[in-house]
Coordinates of C-alpha atoms and ligand atoms in Angstrom, one line a residue:
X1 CA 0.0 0.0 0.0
X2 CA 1.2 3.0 -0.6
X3 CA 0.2 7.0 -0.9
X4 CA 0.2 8.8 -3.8
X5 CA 1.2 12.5 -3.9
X6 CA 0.5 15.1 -6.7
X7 CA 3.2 18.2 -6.0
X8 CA 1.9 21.2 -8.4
X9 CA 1.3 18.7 -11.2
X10 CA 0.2 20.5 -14.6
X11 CA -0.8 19.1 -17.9
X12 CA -0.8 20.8 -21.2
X13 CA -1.6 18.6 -24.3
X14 CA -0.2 19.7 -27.6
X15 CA -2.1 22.7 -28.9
X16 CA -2.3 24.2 -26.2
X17 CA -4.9 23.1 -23.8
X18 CA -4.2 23.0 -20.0
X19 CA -6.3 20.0 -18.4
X20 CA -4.8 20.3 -14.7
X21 CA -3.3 23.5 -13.6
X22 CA -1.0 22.8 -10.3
X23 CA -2.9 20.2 -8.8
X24 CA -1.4 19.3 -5.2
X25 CA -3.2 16.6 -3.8
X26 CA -2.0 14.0 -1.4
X27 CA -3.7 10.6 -0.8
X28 CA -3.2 8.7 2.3
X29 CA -2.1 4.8 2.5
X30 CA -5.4 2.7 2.3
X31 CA -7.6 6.2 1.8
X32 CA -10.4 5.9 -0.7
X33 CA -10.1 8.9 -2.5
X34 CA -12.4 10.3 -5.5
X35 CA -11.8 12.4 -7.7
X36 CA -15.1 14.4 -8.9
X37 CA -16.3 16.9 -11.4
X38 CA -18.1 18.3 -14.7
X39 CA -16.9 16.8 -18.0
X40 CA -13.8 18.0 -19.5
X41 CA -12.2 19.0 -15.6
X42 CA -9.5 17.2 -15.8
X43 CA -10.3 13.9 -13.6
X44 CA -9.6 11.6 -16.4
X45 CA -6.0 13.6 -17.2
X46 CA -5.0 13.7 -13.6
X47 CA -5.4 9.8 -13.5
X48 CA -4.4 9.1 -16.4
X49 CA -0.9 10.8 -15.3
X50 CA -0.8 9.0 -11.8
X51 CA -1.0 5.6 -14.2
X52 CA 1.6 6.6 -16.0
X53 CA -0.4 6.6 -19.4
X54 CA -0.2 10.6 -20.2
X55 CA 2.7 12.4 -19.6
X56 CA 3.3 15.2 -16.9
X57 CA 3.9 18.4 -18.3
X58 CA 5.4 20.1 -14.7
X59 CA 5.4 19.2 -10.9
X60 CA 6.3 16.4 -9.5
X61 CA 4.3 12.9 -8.6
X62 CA 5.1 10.2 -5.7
X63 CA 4.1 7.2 -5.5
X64 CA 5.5 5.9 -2.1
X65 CA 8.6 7.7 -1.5
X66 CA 9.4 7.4 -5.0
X67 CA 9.4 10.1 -7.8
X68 CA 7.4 8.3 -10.5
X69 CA 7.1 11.1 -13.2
X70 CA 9.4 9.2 -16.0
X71 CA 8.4 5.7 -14.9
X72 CA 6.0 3.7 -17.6
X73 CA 2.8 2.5 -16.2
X74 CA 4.5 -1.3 -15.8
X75 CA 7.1 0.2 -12.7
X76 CA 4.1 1.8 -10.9
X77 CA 2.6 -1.5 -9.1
X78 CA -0.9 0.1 -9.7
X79 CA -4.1 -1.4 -11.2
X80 CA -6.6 0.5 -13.7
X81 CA -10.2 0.0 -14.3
X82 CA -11.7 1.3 -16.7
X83 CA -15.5 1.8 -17.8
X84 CA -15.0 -0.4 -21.0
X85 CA -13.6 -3.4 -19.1
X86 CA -11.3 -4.0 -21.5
X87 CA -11.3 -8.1 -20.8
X88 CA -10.2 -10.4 -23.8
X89 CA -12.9 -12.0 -25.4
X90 CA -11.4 -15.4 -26.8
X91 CA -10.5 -16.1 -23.1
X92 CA -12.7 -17.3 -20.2
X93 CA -13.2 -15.3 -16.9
X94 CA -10.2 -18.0 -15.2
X95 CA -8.5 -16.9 -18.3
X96 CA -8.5 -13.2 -18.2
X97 CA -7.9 -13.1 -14.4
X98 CA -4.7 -15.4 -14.4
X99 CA -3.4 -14.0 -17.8
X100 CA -1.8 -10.5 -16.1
X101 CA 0.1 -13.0 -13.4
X102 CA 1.3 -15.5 -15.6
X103 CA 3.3 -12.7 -17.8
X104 CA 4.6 -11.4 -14.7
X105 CA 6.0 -15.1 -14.3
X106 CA 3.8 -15.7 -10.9
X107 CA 3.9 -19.4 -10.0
X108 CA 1.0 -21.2 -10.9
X109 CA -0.7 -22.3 -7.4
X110 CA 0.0 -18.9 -6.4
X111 CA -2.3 -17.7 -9.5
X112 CA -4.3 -20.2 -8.6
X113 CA -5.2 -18.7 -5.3
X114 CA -5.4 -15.1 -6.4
X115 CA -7.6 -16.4 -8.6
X116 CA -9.9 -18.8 -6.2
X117 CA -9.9 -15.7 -3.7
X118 CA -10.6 -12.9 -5.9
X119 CA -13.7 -14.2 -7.3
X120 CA -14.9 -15.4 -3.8
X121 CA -14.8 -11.7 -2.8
X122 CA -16.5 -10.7 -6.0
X123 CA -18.9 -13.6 -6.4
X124 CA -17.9 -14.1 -9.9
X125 CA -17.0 -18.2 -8.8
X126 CA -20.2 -20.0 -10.6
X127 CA -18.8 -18.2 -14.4
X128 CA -15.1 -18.7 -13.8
X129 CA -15.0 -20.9 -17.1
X130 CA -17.1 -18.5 -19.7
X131 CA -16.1 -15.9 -21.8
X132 CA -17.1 -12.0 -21.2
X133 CA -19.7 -12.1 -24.4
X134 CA -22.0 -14.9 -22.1
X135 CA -21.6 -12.5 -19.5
X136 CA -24.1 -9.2 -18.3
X137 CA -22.5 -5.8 -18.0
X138 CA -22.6 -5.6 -13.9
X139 CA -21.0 -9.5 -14.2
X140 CA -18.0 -8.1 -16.7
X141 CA -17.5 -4.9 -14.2
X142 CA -16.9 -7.6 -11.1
X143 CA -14.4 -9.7 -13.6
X144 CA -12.9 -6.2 -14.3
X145 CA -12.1 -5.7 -11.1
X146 CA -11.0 -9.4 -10.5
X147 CA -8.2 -8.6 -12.9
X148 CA -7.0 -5.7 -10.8
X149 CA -7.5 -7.2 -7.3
X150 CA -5.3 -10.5 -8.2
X151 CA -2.4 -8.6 -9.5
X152 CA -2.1 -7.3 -5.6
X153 CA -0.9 -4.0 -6.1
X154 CA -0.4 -1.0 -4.1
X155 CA -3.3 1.1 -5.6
X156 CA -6.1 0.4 -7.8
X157 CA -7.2 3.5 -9.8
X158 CA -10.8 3.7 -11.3
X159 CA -12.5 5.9 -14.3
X160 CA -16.1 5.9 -14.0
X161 CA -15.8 2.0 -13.5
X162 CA -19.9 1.5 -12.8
X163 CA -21.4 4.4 -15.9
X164 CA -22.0 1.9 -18.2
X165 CA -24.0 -0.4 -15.5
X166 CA -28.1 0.3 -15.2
X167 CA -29.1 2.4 -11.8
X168 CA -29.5 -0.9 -9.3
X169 CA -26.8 -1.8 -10.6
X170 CA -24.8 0.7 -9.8
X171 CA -25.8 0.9 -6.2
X172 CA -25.4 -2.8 -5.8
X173 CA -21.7 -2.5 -6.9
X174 CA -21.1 1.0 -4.7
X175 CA -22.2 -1.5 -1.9
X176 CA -19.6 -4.4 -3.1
X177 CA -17.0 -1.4 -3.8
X178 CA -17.1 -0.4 0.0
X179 CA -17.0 -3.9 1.1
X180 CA -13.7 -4.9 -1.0
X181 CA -11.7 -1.6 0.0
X182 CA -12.8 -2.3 3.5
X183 CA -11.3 -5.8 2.9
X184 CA -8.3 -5.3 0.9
X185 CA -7.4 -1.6 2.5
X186 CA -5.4 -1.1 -1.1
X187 CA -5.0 3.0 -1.2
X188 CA -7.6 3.8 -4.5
X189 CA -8.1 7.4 -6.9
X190 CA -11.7 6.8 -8.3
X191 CA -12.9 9.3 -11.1
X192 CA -16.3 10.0 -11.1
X193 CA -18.5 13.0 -12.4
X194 CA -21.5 11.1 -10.2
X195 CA -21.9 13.1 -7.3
X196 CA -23.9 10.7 -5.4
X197 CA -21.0 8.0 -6.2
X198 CA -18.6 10.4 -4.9
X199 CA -20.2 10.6 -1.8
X200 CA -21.1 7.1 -0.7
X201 CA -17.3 5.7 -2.6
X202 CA -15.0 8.5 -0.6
X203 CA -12.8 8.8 2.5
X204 CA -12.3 11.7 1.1
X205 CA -13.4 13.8 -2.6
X206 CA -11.8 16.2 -4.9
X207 CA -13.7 18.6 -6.1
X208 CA -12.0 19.7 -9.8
X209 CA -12.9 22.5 -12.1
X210 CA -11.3 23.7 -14.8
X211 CA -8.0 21.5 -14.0
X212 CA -7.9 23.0 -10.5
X213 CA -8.5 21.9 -7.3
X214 CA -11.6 23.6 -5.9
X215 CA -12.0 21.5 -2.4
X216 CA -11.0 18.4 -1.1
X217 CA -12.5 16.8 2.1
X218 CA -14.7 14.6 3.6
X219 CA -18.3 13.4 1.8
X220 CA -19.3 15.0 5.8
X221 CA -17.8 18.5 5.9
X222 CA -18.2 18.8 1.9
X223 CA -22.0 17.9 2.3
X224 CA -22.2 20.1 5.8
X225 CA -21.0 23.4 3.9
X226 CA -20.8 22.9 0.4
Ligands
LIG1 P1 -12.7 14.8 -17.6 O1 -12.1 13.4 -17.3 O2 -12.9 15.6 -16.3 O3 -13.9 14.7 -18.4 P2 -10.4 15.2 -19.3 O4 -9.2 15.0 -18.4 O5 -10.8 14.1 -20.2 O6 -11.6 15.7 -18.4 O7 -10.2 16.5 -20.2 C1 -9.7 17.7 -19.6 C2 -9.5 18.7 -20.8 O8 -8.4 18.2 -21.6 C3 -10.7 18.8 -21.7 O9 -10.7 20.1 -22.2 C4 -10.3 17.8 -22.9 O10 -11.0 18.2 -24.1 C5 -8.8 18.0 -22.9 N1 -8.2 16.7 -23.4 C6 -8.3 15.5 -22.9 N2 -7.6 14.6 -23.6 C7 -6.9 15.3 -24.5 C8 -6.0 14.9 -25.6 N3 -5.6 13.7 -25.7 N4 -5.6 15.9 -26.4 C9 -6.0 17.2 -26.2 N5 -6.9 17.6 -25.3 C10 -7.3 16.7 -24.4
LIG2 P1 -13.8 11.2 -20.7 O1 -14.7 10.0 -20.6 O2 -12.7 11.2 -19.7 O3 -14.6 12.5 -20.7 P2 -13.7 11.3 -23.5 O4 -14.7 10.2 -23.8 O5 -14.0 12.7 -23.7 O6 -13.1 11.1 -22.1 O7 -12.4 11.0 -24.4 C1 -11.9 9.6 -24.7 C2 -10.5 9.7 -25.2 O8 -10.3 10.8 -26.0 C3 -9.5 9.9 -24.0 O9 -8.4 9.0 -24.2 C4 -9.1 11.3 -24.1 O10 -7.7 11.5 -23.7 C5 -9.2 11.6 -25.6 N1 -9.6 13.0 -25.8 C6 -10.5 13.7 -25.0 N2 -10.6 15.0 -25.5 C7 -9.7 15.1 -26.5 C8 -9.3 16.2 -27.3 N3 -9.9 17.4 -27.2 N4 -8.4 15.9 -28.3 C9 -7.9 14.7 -28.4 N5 -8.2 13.7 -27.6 C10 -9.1 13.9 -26.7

């Protein structure tokens, strides 16, 4: 586990447009934080640079004690979700959750029991041998997530992981959300422009606009004086 700290990080794309504008941010070990906003703030940028997937135009970002700003994505230890799911369709569920461990050479009763454990916590056991097209969008999310839980690392970061998912849905996987960050404790940045799933998801939320950081605290103190 580890925290992730954003020291005046900016982000100009080429042509000119400034997406986060000295954003300084720290997120505690184990803290749930979310990041939340209208379109085009900046959320998706600013997490997109903590994954190592866009490059940081100035400041500096830790993860641990460790400035990470040059490092690609595969020397972070962090996990993605994303909204699309992004699972391999030729493979099975088993399949797509073992695949990321057996590149990184993990031996295979250790997969094994990443495997067994992370689909007990997700419920995802019963489909372990079909492939993502036999599965519902809510069931594909949980796999999703599978695939970043077994890889153990010391954050999981999240962009809008539950908007394609109907409204029950959603609440029933806010619910499972809380449960598995309760469980696992892994520190997590959660991008969101749901304010409700900012609220009910966060230690603590960011409040973005325009690149810059309007407020960050408590879903409490942020509902208490907004
Ligand atoms: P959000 O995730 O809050 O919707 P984004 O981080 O996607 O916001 O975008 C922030 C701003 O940066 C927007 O003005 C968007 O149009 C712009 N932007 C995002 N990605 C790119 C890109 N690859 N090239 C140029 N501009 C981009
Ligand atoms: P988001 O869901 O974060 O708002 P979008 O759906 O707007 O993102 O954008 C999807 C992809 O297009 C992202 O990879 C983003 O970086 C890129 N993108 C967004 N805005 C621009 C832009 N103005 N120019 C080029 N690429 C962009």
């Amino acid at each position: 586990m580890a925290k992730i700290v954003l020291d005046g990080v900016d982000k100009v794309y080429p042509g000119g447009v400034q997406a986060v504008d000295n954003l300084d941010l720290e997120i505690a070990d184990n803290e749930f934080m979310v990041l939340v906003g209208p379109s085009g703030c900046g959320k998706s940028t600013a997490l997109r640079m903590i994954a190592g997937l866009e490059e940081i135009s100035g400041g500096e970002l830790f993860i641990g004690d460790q400035v990470v700003n040059d490092r690609p994505p595969k020397d972070r230890d962090i996990a993605m979700v994303f909204q699309n799911y992004a699972l391999y369709p030729h493979m099975t569920v088993e399949q797509n959750l073992a695949f990321g461990l057996k590149l990184r050479k993990v031996p295979k009763q250790e997969i094994q029991r990443r495997v067994q454990e992370a689909a007990a916590m997700l419920g995802i056991e019963s489909y372990l041998k079909r492939k993502p097209a036999a599965l519902s969008g809510g069931q594909r999310q949980r796999v999703a997530m599978g695939r970043a839980i077994v890889r153990e690392p010391q954050a999981f970061l999240m962009d809008e992981p539950l908007s394609n998912l109907d409204a029950k849905l959603r609440v029933q996987m806010r619910a499972s959300l809380n449960q598995l960050h309760e469980r696992l404790g892994v520190t997590t940045v959660y991008v969101t422009h749901d304010q409700v799933e900012a609220m009910t998801l966060g230690d603590r939320v960011a409040v973005l606009r325009d690149g810059r950081l309007q407020q960050v605290d408590t879903p409490k103190n942020l509902f208490d004086h907004p």
